[in-house]
XYZ file of C-alpha atoms in Angstrom:
726
model
C -54.112 -26.131 -0.534
C -50.382 -26.158 -1.327
C -49.509 -28.669 -3.997
C -46.589 -30.991 -3.297
C -44.898 -32.694 -6.230
C -42.405 -35.372 -5.391
C -39.055 -34.886 -7.130
C -36.860 -37.780 -8.137
C -33.128 -37.581 -8.857
C -32.147 -37.825 -12.498
C -29.448 -40.399 -11.713
C -30.300 -43.923 -10.526
C -29.478 -45.151 -7.036
C -29.433 -48.942 -6.812
C -28.681 -51.580 -4.201
C -27.131 -54.770 -5.524
C -27.434 -58.078 -3.651
C -25.709 -61.228 -4.883
C -28.149 -64.132 -4.784
C -27.462 -67.845 -4.544
C -28.130 -67.975 -8.275
C -25.374 -65.402 -8.865
C -22.951 -67.510 -6.866
C -23.927 -70.579 -8.829
C -23.487 -68.736 -12.141
C -20.105 -67.233 -11.301
C -17.169 -68.635 -13.267
C -15.007 -70.917 -11.104
C -11.850 -69.113 -12.267
C -13.288 -65.801 -11.018
C -14.065 -67.227 -7.591
C -10.709 -68.955 -7.209
C -8.902 -65.770 -8.266
C -10.889 -63.890 -5.639
C -9.905 -66.415 -2.997
C -6.209 -66.275 -3.868
C -6.184 -62.490 -3.673
C -8.201 -62.364 -0.448
C -5.938 -64.887 1.275
C -2.728 -63.247 0.069
C -3.851 -59.769 1.114
C -5.132 -60.981 4.500
C -1.915 -62.894 5.175
C 0.226 -59.974 4.057
C -1.577 -57.577 6.396
C -1.426 -59.972 9.326
C 2.324 -60.129 8.777
C 2.532 -56.321 8.684
C 0.703 -56.136 12.022
C 3.103 -58.719 13.416
C 6.039 -56.522 12.391
C 4.338 -53.430 13.755
C 3.858 -55.143 17.101
C 7.613 -55.826 17.151
C 8.371 -52.173 16.365
C 9.679 -52.994 12.903
C 7.259 -50.736 11.026
C 8.197 -47.109 11.529
C 5.030 -45.032 11.592
C 1.460 -46.227 11.173
C 0.223 -49.619 10.054
C -3.354 -48.948 8.934
C -4.590 -52.446 8.259
C -7.584 -53.181 6.056
C -8.181 -56.649 7.482
C -11.891 -57.326 7.063
C -12.265 -54.903 4.129
C -10.488 -56.970 1.468
C -13.614 -57.968 -0.453
C -14.312 -54.387 -1.519
C -10.882 -54.050 -3.102
C -10.677 -57.520 -4.640
C -14.217 -57.573 -5.976
C -13.846 -54.157 -7.591
C -10.310 -54.539 -8.987
C -10.663 -57.879 -10.768
C -12.925 -56.448 -13.536
C -10.330 -53.730 -14.258
C -7.431 -53.834 -16.695
C -3.885 -52.594 -16.160
C -4.795 -49.523 -18.238
C -7.419 -48.570 -15.667
C -6.015 -46.540 -12.802
C -6.757 -46.569 -9.088
C -5.742 -44.525 -6.105
C -6.692 -44.825 -2.491
C -6.486 -43.645 1.051
C -4.094 -44.070 3.960
C -5.788 -47.431 4.579
C -4.921 -48.696 1.133
C -2.792 -51.847 1.362
C -5.634 -54.012 0.078
C -6.463 -51.696 -2.829
C -2.832 -51.445 -3.892
C -2.159 -55.157 -3.548
C -5.309 -56.127 -5.421
C -4.303 -53.895 -8.333
C -0.667 -54.956 -8.570
C -1.473 -58.654 -8.143
C -4.038 -58.412 -10.934
C -1.425 -56.679 -13.074
C 1.236 -59.369 -12.691
C -1.323 -62.187 -12.911
C -3.994 -60.889 -15.326
C -5.480 -64.363 -15.784
C -5.868 -64.797 -12.047
C -3.889 -66.602 -9.349
C -4.537 -70.323 -9.209
C -5.060 -71.243 -5.529
C -3.759 -74.795 -5.916
C -0.438 -73.878 -7.526
C 2.716 -72.338 -6.145
C 2.780 -68.568 -6.264
C 4.730 -67.141 -9.177
C 7.987 -65.243 -8.936
C 6.100 -62.097 -9.985
C 3.677 -62.433 -7.070
C 6.567 -62.901 -4.666
C 8.381 -59.877 -6.135
C 5.479 -57.443 -5.745
C 4.749 -58.617 -2.200
C 8.427 -58.198 -1.310
C 8.571 -54.673 -2.759
C 5.301 -53.779 -1.029
C 6.495 -55.021 2.360
C 9.824 -53.254 1.894
C 8.040 -50.002 1.124
C 5.829 -50.298 4.200
C 8.950 -50.875 6.290
C 10.638 -47.824 4.729
C 13.343 -49.750 2.890
C 15.317 -48.982 -0.238
C 13.988 -51.882 -2.307
C 10.439 -50.560 -1.906
C 8.494 -49.019 -4.772
C 9.432 -45.502 -3.606
C 12.693 -46.495 -1.897
C 10.943 -46.350 1.462
C 9.819 -42.731 1.220
C 6.146 -43.491 0.848
C 5.817 -46.198 3.432
C 2.456 -47.605 4.400
C 0.339 -44.647 3.295
C 1.904 -43.752 -0.076
C 1.992 -46.837 -2.290
C 2.460 -46.335 -6.017
C 3.331 -48.506 -9.003
C 2.215 -46.598 -12.079
C 3.014 -49.447 -14.455
C 0.263 -51.469 -12.799
C -2.188 -48.547 -12.808
C -1.744 -47.986 -9.054
C -1.208 -44.223 -9.112
C -0.793 -43.658 -5.388
C -2.458 -44.076 -2.021
C -2.766 -40.947 0.075
C -2.410 -39.904 3.710
C -4.708 -36.865 3.421
C -8.370 -37.811 3.869
C -9.993 -37.117 0.505
C -6.729 -35.766 -0.874
C -6.390 -38.275 -3.687
C -9.911 -37.859 -5.053
C -9.207 -34.818 -7.283
C -6.017 -36.455 -8.578
C -8.041 -39.445 -9.742
C -10.318 -37.066 -11.652
C -7.230 -35.876 -13.521
C -6.358 -39.451 -14.385
C -9.898 -40.026 -15.652
C -9.764 -36.852 -17.769
C -6.458 -37.955 -19.301
C -7.892 -41.377 -20.178
C -10.773 -39.800 -22.031
C -8.723 -37.053 -23.683
C -6.291 -39.679 -24.967
C -9.192 -41.449 -26.689
C -9.133 -44.626 -24.584
C -11.971 -46.355 -22.761
C -9.920 -46.671 -19.565
C -11.424 -45.501 -16.291
C -10.129 -44.311 -12.942
C -11.277 -45.563 -9.539
C -10.694 -43.564 -6.389
C -11.109 -45.406 -3.086
C -11.926 -43.522 0.084
C -13.800 -44.020 3.326
C -16.799 -42.645 5.160
C -14.714 -39.796 6.570
C -13.686 -38.525 3.136
C -17.298 -38.649 1.926
C -17.849 -35.377 3.820
C -14.615 -33.655 2.751
C -14.782 -30.610 0.486
C -12.263 -31.934 -2.045
C -14.397 -35.059 -2.505
C -17.658 -33.189 -2.949
C -16.056 -30.631 -5.279
C -14.765 -33.499 -7.383
C -18.195 -35.154 -7.449
C -19.518 -32.001 -9.065
C -16.630 -31.525 -11.481
C -16.634 -35.158 -12.595
C -20.372 -35.041 -13.157
C -20.266 -31.746 -15.059
C -17.503 -33.056 -17.329
C -18.859 -36.640 -17.498
C -15.540 -38.141 -16.498
C -15.008 -41.938 -16.424
C -14.364 -41.903 -12.672
C -15.710 -44.303 -10.056
C -15.976 -42.923 -6.531
C -15.628 -46.105 -4.476
C -16.701 -45.458 -0.886
C -15.538 -48.040 1.623
C -18.014 -47.303 4.372
C -16.314 -48.989 7.306
C -18.520 -46.987 9.687
C -15.725 -45.356 11.689
C -13.421 -42.394 11.084
C -10.957 -43.353 13.816
C -13.583 -43.638 16.584
C -16.379 -41.386 15.253
C -19.133 -43.472 13.729
C -20.905 -42.596 10.532
C -24.228 -41.864 12.210
C -22.541 -39.177 14.307
C -20.809 -37.629 11.319
C -23.681 -37.241 8.862
C -27.435 -37.038 8.683
C -27.469 -39.540 5.797
C -25.291 -42.540 6.679
C -26.106 -44.205 3.354
C -23.183 -42.453 1.734
C -24.053 -43.421 -1.833
C -26.954 -40.975 -1.481
C -24.371 -38.284 -2.266
C -24.200 -39.490 -5.858
C -27.716 -38.732 -7.150
C -27.481 -35.251 -5.659
C -24.697 -34.575 -8.144
C -26.367 -36.424 -11.006
C -24.105 -39.476 -10.608
C -25.377 -43.027 -11.037
C -24.818 -44.825 -7.738
C -24.749 -48.336 -6.361
C -24.878 -49.613 -2.768
C -23.574 -53.071 -1.992
C -22.553 -55.379 0.847
C -18.797 -54.946 0.841
C -18.248 -58.151 2.786
C -19.538 -60.037 -0.262
C -16.833 -60.029 -2.972
C -19.170 -61.267 -5.685
C -21.750 -58.554 -5.001
C -18.996 -55.934 -5.228
C -17.779 -57.501 -8.462
C -21.260 -57.353 -9.983
C -21.698 -53.725 -8.963
C -18.337 -52.769 -10.466
C -19.151 -54.527 -13.727
C -22.310 -52.435 -14.039
C -20.449 -49.256 -13.129
C -17.723 -50.043 -15.672
C -20.258 -50.542 -18.435
C -21.751 -47.147 -17.562
C -18.373 -45.387 -17.602
C -16.896 -47.123 -20.647
C -20.061 -46.207 -22.534
C -19.312 -42.524 -21.950
C -22.163 -41.883 -19.520
C -20.041 -40.217 -16.854
C -18.931 -40.999 -13.311
C -20.304 -43.535 -10.849
C -20.470 -44.048 -7.103
C -20.198 -47.429 -5.404
C -20.713 -47.610 -1.657
C -19.474 -50.859 -0.129
C -20.397 -51.510 3.494
C -17.248 -52.993 5.010
C -15.688 -53.322 8.441
C -12.127 -52.939 9.644
C -11.489 -55.539 12.293
C -8.814 -53.513 14.030
C -8.410 -49.994 15.353
C -7.424 -47.069 13.135
C -3.783 -48.122 13.510
C -2.140 -51.190 14.983
C -3.063 -54.725 16.029
C -5.865 -54.079 18.557
C -9.636 -54.138 17.926
C -11.758 -51.025 18.286
C -13.431 -52.502 21.358
C -10.109 -52.207 23.186
C -10.524 -48.425 22.936
C -14.162 -48.396 23.993
C -15.874 -47.075 20.872
C -17.133 -50.440 19.621
C -18.594 -53.440 21.365
C -17.276 -56.959 21.109
C -20.745 -58.049 20.019
C -20.658 -55.650 17.069
C -17.210 -56.846 16.059
C -18.284 -60.489 16.335
C -21.341 -59.923 14.142
C -19.185 -58.485 11.338
C -16.545 -61.201 11.662
C -19.324 -63.763 11.249
C -19.731 -62.361 7.715
C -16.027 -62.491 6.933
C -15.480 -62.350 3.130
C -13.039 -65.261 3.064
C -15.470 -67.395 5.054
C -18.339 -66.498 2.702
C -16.321 -67.224 -0.420
C -14.827 -70.499 0.798
C -18.295 -71.675 1.767
C -19.517 -71.258 -1.813
C -16.377 -72.820 -3.282
C -16.798 -75.914 -1.118
C -20.561 -76.021 -1.698
C -20.056 -75.959 -5.466
C -17.244 -78.504 -5.330
C -14.724 -76.121 -6.891
C -12.258 -76.479 -4.037
C -12.027 -78.709 -1.018
C -11.268 -77.594 2.503
C -7.860 -79.212 2.357
C -6.966 -77.222 -0.752
C -8.115 -74.021 0.924
C -6.071 -74.817 4.029
C -3.063 -75.526 1.815
C -3.493 -72.138 0.115
C -3.499 -70.395 3.483
C -0.399 -72.319 4.525
C 1.466 -71.425 1.306
C 0.571 -67.751 1.776
C 1.970 -67.821 5.303
C 5.132 -69.548 4.141
C 5.553 -66.981 1.356
C 5.359 -64.098 3.807
C 7.832 -65.794 6.137
C 10.206 -66.253 3.209
C 9.835 -62.600 2.200
C 10.388 -61.533 5.785
C 13.597 -63.523 5.803
C 14.912 -61.341 2.980
C 14.353 -58.133 4.932
C 14.902 -59.247 8.535
C 17.579 -60.927 10.609
C 17.927 -61.917 14.270
C 18.692 -59.002 16.552
C 22.364 -59.304 17.560
C 22.603 -60.091 21.254
C 18.814 -59.897 21.473
C 16.387 -62.306 23.041
C 15.223 -65.404 21.233
C 12.903 -64.445 18.382
C 13.844 -60.763 18.370
C 14.467 -59.399 14.873
C 15.703 -56.287 13.167
C 15.777 -54.874 9.647
C 18.905 -55.969 7.824
C 21.181 -52.906 7.791
C 21.839 -53.084 4.053
C 18.096 -52.773 3.340
C 17.872 -49.194 4.603
C 18.126 -46.303 2.139
C 21.321 -44.249 2.119
C 20.774 -41.167 4.340
C 22.306 -39.100 1.527
C 19.154 -39.909 -0.462
C 16.985 -37.804 1.874
C 16.739 -34.711 -0.361
C 17.344 -36.335 -3.733
C 14.406 -35.836 -6.068
C 12.690 -32.896 -4.382
C 12.892 -31.500 -7.896
C 14.143 -32.975 -11.140
C 17.613 -32.593 -12.641
C 16.389 -30.399 -15.536
C 17.654 -32.906 -18.104
C 14.523 -32.041 -20.084
C 16.275 -28.811 -21.082
C 18.983 -30.674 -23.016
C 18.803 -29.315 -26.540
C 16.431 -26.512 -25.605
C 16.926 -23.247 -27.454
C 17.727 -20.575 -24.888
C 18.027 -16.832 -25.274
C 18.132 -13.706 -23.186
C 17.539 -10.138 -24.209
C 21.190 -9.512 -25.063
C 21.558 -12.656 -27.197
C 18.139 -12.654 -28.871
C 18.465 -12.265 -32.649
C 14.799 -11.863 -33.561
C 12.766 -8.709 -34.070
C 11.843 -6.793 -30.931
C 9.060 -4.224 -30.507
C 7.200 -2.435 -27.748
C 4.124 -4.414 -26.751
C 1.676 -4.845 -23.928
C 2.616 -7.360 -21.276
C -0.814 -9.046 -21.449
C -0.445 -9.514 -25.205
C 2.752 -11.510 -24.603
C 0.889 -13.670 -22.062
C -1.818 -14.606 -24.571
C 0.569 -14.910 -27.516
C 3.003 -17.393 -25.988
C 0.227 -19.609 -24.670
C -1.363 -19.633 -28.105
C 1.953 -20.558 -29.666
C 2.555 -23.423 -27.266
C -0.944 -24.814 -27.772
C -0.375 -24.610 -31.509
C 2.910 -26.514 -31.412
C 2.202 -28.897 -28.514
C -1.154 -30.650 -28.517
C -0.576 -31.926 -24.980
C -0.943 -28.455 -23.412
C -4.332 -27.952 -21.742
C -5.542 -24.782 -19.991
C -8.090 -24.751 -17.184
C -9.495 -22.305 -14.684
C -12.473 -20.124 -13.882
C -13.742 -18.154 -16.909
C -10.655 -18.867 -19.026
C -13.011 -19.875 -21.859
C -15.115 -16.696 -21.845
C -14.908 -12.905 -21.462
C -12.444 -12.555 -24.333
C -9.739 -14.533 -22.591
C -10.649 -14.581 -18.919
C -10.824 -11.587 -16.624
C -7.631 -10.030 -17.999
C -7.368 -11.367 -21.542
C -4.602 -13.846 -20.765
C -6.308 -16.683 -22.681
C -7.630 -14.563 -25.538
C -8.554 -16.622 -28.608
C -7.573 -19.976 -27.132
C -11.031 -21.471 -26.646
C -11.957 -20.763 -30.242
C -8.754 -22.327 -31.544
C -8.542 -25.297 -29.166
C -12.044 -25.947 -27.815
C -11.287 -29.324 -26.218
C -8.123 -28.092 -24.466
C -9.387 -24.879 -22.841
C -11.573 -25.860 -19.906
C -13.683 -23.383 -18.001
C -14.046 -24.845 -14.520
C -16.629 -24.554 -11.766
C -15.568 -22.412 -8.810
C -13.750 -25.240 -7.045
C -10.034 -24.556 -6.731
C -9.358 -27.694 -4.720
C -10.992 -29.918 -7.333
C -9.667 -28.382 -10.521
C -6.181 -27.868 -9.106
C -6.085 -31.510 -8.031
C -7.505 -32.579 -11.370
C -4.657 -30.690 -13.038
C -2.246 -32.429 -10.687
C -3.653 -35.791 -11.675
C -3.260 -34.883 -15.346
C 0.375 -33.928 -14.715
C 1.102 -37.157 -12.842
C -0.495 -39.136 -15.669
C 2.134 -37.653 -17.982
C 0.261 -37.577 -21.290
C -0.755 -33.903 -21.023
C 0.647 -30.664 -19.602
C -1.914 -28.762 -17.534
C -1.799 -24.985 -17.157
C -4.058 -24.065 -14.241
C -5.070 -20.447 -13.655
C -5.951 -18.917 -10.302
C -7.924 -15.751 -10.732
C -6.187 -14.437 -7.595
C -3.184 -15.764 -5.732
C -5.074 -15.841 -2.411
C -7.093 -18.763 -3.747
C -4.044 -20.962 -3.221
C -5.193 -21.347 0.377
C -8.430 -22.960 -0.854
C -6.362 -25.444 -2.850
C -3.470 -25.678 -0.395
C -3.724 -29.445 0.105
C -3.493 -30.109 -3.613
C -0.696 -27.598 -4.179
C 1.543 -28.409 -1.245
C 0.659 -31.870 0.092
C -0.023 -33.447 -3.279
C 1.537 -31.745 -6.314
C 4.580 -30.247 -4.613
C 5.516 -33.409 -2.722
C 4.597 -36.043 -5.300
C 7.936 -36.464 -7.055
C 9.951 -36.825 -3.860
C 7.353 -38.810 -1.916
C 7.058 -41.490 -4.601
C 10.795 -42.048 -4.996
C 12.210 -38.955 -6.671
C 12.052 -39.857 -10.342
C 8.407 -39.264 -11.268
C 7.666 -36.207 -13.398
C 5.106 -33.554 -12.397
C 4.768 -31.205 -15.416
C 2.253 -28.802 -13.842
C 2.094 -25.032 -14.456
C 0.105 -22.731 -12.187
C -0.575 -19.176 -13.338
C -1.215 -17.086 -10.237
C -2.219 -13.430 -10.385
C -0.913 -10.914 -7.837
C -3.421 -8.046 -7.555
C -1.800 -5.845 -4.936
C -2.744 -2.207 -5.454
C -5.976 -2.854 -7.353
C -8.412 -2.235 -4.505
C -9.507 -5.848 -4.200
C -8.746 -5.988 -0.499
C -7.434 -8.491 1.987
C -8.555 -11.699 0.266
C -7.515 -10.878 -3.321
C -4.149 -9.152 -2.981
C -1.430 -11.428 -1.669
C 1.976 -12.177 -3.114
C 2.412 -15.962 -2.678
C 6.127 -16.102 -3.502
C 7.199 -16.526 0.113
C 4.805 -19.427 0.647
C 5.829 -21.307 -2.487
C 9.529 -20.661 -1.823
C 9.331 -22.359 1.566
C 7.291 -25.345 0.319
C 9.197 -28.281 -1.169
C 9.050 -29.215 -4.824
C 7.957 -25.995 -6.497
C 9.809 -23.840 -8.975
C 8.792 -20.175 -9.173
C 9.110 -17.734 -12.054
C 8.312 -14.024 -11.850
C 8.352 -12.271 -15.254
C 8.727 -8.492 -15.310
C 8.834 -7.749 -19.065
C 7.014 -9.111 -22.131
C 10.292 -10.617 -23.367
C 10.849 -12.378 -20.066
C 7.280 -13.641 -19.902
C 7.626 -15.471 -23.210
C 10.928 -17.104 -22.289
C 9.954 -17.953 -18.731
C 6.583 -19.434 -19.685
C 8.291 -21.581 -22.316
C 10.717 -22.796 -19.648
C 7.863 -23.463 -17.227
C 6.073 -25.571 -19.826
C 9.226 -27.483 -20.685
C 10.050 -28.177 -17.036
C 9.020 -31.517 -15.542
C 8.583 -30.006 -12.076
C 5.554 -28.027 -10.894
C 6.111 -24.337 -11.686
C 4.113 -21.354 -10.460
C 4.199 -18.415 -12.847
C 3.510 -15.203 -10.924
C 1.807 -12.401 -12.836
C 1.341 -8.939 -11.348
C -1.754 -6.994 -12.385
C 0.322 -3.798 -12.400
C 2.251 -5.263 -15.332
C -0.655 -6.405 -17.509
C -1.304 -2.975 -19.025
C 2.371 -1.987 -19.040
C 4.440 -1.996 -22.200
C 7.966 -3.177 -22.797
C 10.207 -4.912 -25.237
C 8.962 -8.230 -26.512
C 9.434 -10.582 -29.472
C 7.455 -9.835 -32.611
C 7.158 -13.290 -34.122
C 9.667 -15.578 -32.376
C 7.916 -17.151 -29.393
C 9.968 -20.323 -29.113
C 12.951 -19.495 -26.878
C 13.488 -20.406 -23.216
C 15.109 -18.239 -20.579
C 17.526 -20.555 -18.752
C 16.431 -21.890 -15.395
C 18.187 -20.027 -12.605
C 19.240 -16.936 -14.557
C 18.540 -13.496 -13.067
C 18.701 -10.193 -14.990
C 20.723 -7.130 -14.008
C 18.364 -4.265 -14.842
C 20.781 -1.562 -13.794
C 24.508 -1.737 -13.068
C 25.840 0.028 -9.987
C 28.587 -0.015 -7.402
C 27.127 1.278 -4.137
C 24.301 -1.094 -3.158
C 22.686 -4.228 -4.576
C 18.895 -4.149 -4.723
C 17.260 -7.534 -5.284
C 13.637 -7.565 -6.401
C 11.077 -9.242 -8.659
C 7.786 -8.667 -10.497
C 6.325 -5.143 -10.523
C 8.507 -4.105 -7.607
C 11.520 -4.180 -9.928
C 10.125 -1.221 -11.852
C 9.398 0.662 -8.629
C 12.992 0.059 -7.547
C 14.274 1.457 -10.852
C 12.053 4.505 -10.428
C 13.369 5.037 -6.918
C 16.999 4.800 -7.992
C 16.490 7.239 -10.854
C 14.793 9.700 -8.502
C 17.799 9.870 -6.176
C 20.959 11.827 -6.796
C 24.148 10.175 -5.647
C 22.793 6.648 -5.200
C 24.520 4.210 -7.528
C 22.459 1.018 -7.098
C 22.732 -2.246 -8.975
C 19.225 -3.638 -9.536
C 18.792 -7.393 -9.932
C 15.495 -8.817 -11.181
C 15.527 -12.387 -9.849
C 13.083 -13.904 -12.371
C 13.541 -17.391 -10.784
C 12.604 -17.356 -7.093
C 12.657 -20.930 -5.810
C 15.483 -22.158 -3.616
C 16.908 -24.442 -6.291
C 16.872 -21.826 -9.059
C 18.236 -18.666 -7.423
C 21.063 -17.119 -9.464
C 23.667 -17.015 -6.718
C 26.424 -16.262 -9.206
C 24.861 -12.970 -10.283
C 23.887 -12.042 -6.725
C 27.320 -12.916 -5.367
C 29.176 -11.005 -8.056
C 27.127 -7.919 -7.270
C 27.544 -8.212 -3.498
C 31.310 -8.532 -3.795
C 31.223 -5.251 -5.686
C 28.757 -3.246 -3.558
C 29.039 -4.875 -0.107
C 25.433 -3.837 0.629
C 22.116 -5.545 -0.092
C 18.488 -4.426 -0.054
C 15.683 -6.906 -0.769
C 12.632 -5.032 -2.033
C 9.159 -6.514 -2.268
C 5.640 -5.184 -2.076
C 3.837 -7.662 0.092
C 3.136 -8.186 3.762
C 6.076 -8.871 6.046
C 4.507 -12.026 7.519
C 4.436 -13.988 4.252
C 7.517 -12.219 2.906
C 9.672 -13.859 0.282
C 12.639 -11.790 1.408
C 12.719 -13.272 4.888
C 14.304 -16.565 3.876
C 16.323 -14.900 1.115
C 17.941 -12.468 3.555
C 18.944 -15.337 5.816
C 20.486 -17.224 2.916
C 22.379 -14.173 1.609
C 23.816 -13.423 5.034
C 25.042 -16.975 5.489
C 26.543 -17.174 1.991
C 28.063 -13.713 1.737
C 28.645 -12.591 5.323
C 32.315 -11.800 4.730
C 31.484 -9.323 1.959
C 28.680 -7.427 3.737
C 29.319 -4.067 5.382
C 25.998 -4.260 7.220
C 23.082 -6.675 7.664
C 20.829 -7.272 4.694
C 18.190 -4.544 4.591
C 14.599 -5.120 3.529
C 11.707 -3.165 2.089
C 8.311 -4.829 2.548
C 4.700 -3.983 3.116
C 3.200 -3.890 6.587
C 1.884 -6.685 8.752
C -1.714 -6.419 7.626
C -3.131 -7.540 4.311
C -4.062 -4.634 2.021
C -7.460 -3.059 2.656
C -10.117 -1.902 0.193
C -9.592 1.778 1.077
C -7.224 3.358 -1.429
C -5.391 5.194 1.333
C -5.088 2.173 3.625
C -4.089 -0.105 0.766
C -1.265 2.231 -0.226
C -0.117 2.362 3.399
C -0.009 -1.456 3.564
C 2.259 -2.055 0.557
C 5.690 -0.919 -0.595
C 6.444 1.007 -3.764
C 8.840 3.642 -5.086
C 8.752 5.894 -2.047
C 9.604 3.164 0.440
C 12.516 1.993 -1.681
C 13.818 5.523 -2.053
C 13.631 6.072 1.699
C 15.541 2.864 2.419
C 18.246 3.630 -0.149
C 18.659 7.130 1.255
C 18.970 5.719 4.768
C 21.644 3.131 4.028
C 23.778 5.297 1.698
C 23.796 8.323 4.008
C 26.867 7.149 5.891
């Protein structure tokens, strides 16, 4: 007969229940601090819903009324050095963290609220209303709340989107030698999201001090948890990844507190990540002031049963029972909280002129200046003050022919030698003699704790790198084995990393470098061959460098690592084995941001290109008699860094432009560039901007079909012949 051996997970999975004895043993100051926070957060959110009902909150108002105990119980054991992020429904998490920061000894419920408490509530309300005095000057609003000083590193509108970023924060805490931890709050919906599950695995493999705090409020909009998963006890996810996990009644703030204390001891002791699942309940619909029963997906009986276990009611019952507070004192606390919110509202609101009695509006001087709309998409590059810059013509060091790939490995080694904050991560970067192409050769041996071979999980390790960058203590260099993998990590690249500076007010630094390999022409087919320049160029926040020579690679990578914006460094496989001029022993110069290179002077037509296509353009020009083309290698491709001076000077001389690139026409970089050139230089053009691109389809595996899908020397030569014939 078949033998069946029961397997048990290696990690514990525990349910915690606070007993009457626990309530009796709890310090009075802890319980009164809990009450003050719960009442303040509840009152704040009720006021937000009141404003939303009046149309004074632009966009969503995702209230967490009913869920406050999960946030308060879990935040109070933390310090300001510990970091938290959360979801779109994150008012309670954010407020709990910032209130604990300004009142680390707790908020006394029988005293007047401090000026610091009033200030953070005012800034929070202003942010939710989209006003200039908010934490992010109104850009973040309800769903993007951040105050890094307090350890609140940002709530997030993408379900599960903040989870990998929190892993980066946790990694930075540990790498910096602290015992601080990170907590990432998310709901039952995000428990099934790929970025969350990828991060579970990565955090477990690397034993990160990260708490995955699941607020299981049972509904993702209107879809209940039993519909969405075969295991509605969401903390069951933890043991499957080897993560110690706790399940707790999230309506009981003391039970949550006890669970978090155990999880903190586990993480601060270096034993890796934790999961806490708190069963909570949002009293209202996904957004707005109406209950879920009004939309038919919940019953009034269900809602009543959860309200009967309201966390404030439970806590006040124990406070009165133990004689710590009387009912009159509790009522007075609630009254003071309401008066505080009314006072704060009076700062931001005024009667609507010529409106009905009671109608209000935002005070006009509270709105941000419309001119602020684009400020802070990228930084001002002040970090380059004092930087040593050089270009090929001005470089005084020794130059020699060298392989392109050797320059890639050499400059990264030099930067890791001189800057201990640089950390490299990606698939196989720690093995195979420097990854699949040798780009990280020798780095793991020299810097074992700063070269991190990752699981195959682009969303998780890209987001982790983003979290490291936002933390600010380290500079992550993330490698994609192929550029096409950006689509796997698109949320982290474009919604998170690219938007972070602007979304959180415009002055936060995001020193993130992505090395992305373009493998067009190598036979790797449709899913390993794309040129991502056109995608990154049309996404906000990114800077793009495209080195063509060993000399340029060194200078451009140094600039990318110095820059406080996210930078993608494009590397073409065609160039890895190529040789060119490069520095022998001076690897410390920067090529200035926004400076193109004229590879060939000419008077008849301007050809603008980048990466390996630049060399194909030069080949094409040399193969043609009677074509005098000026060839510009852009080097910097993003909208903010294009060298319009060099391009304009050339166009005024030639009056003709060709943009040459290898990749598919649909994701073409040249599409937006042609539009911009024609608008800027229309008066100097003898004809519309011409373009050389690949076809519509992605390259195929077949050598013949791949060559037919991309552009090289022959296509450039044909275009130049066509436009110079007349």
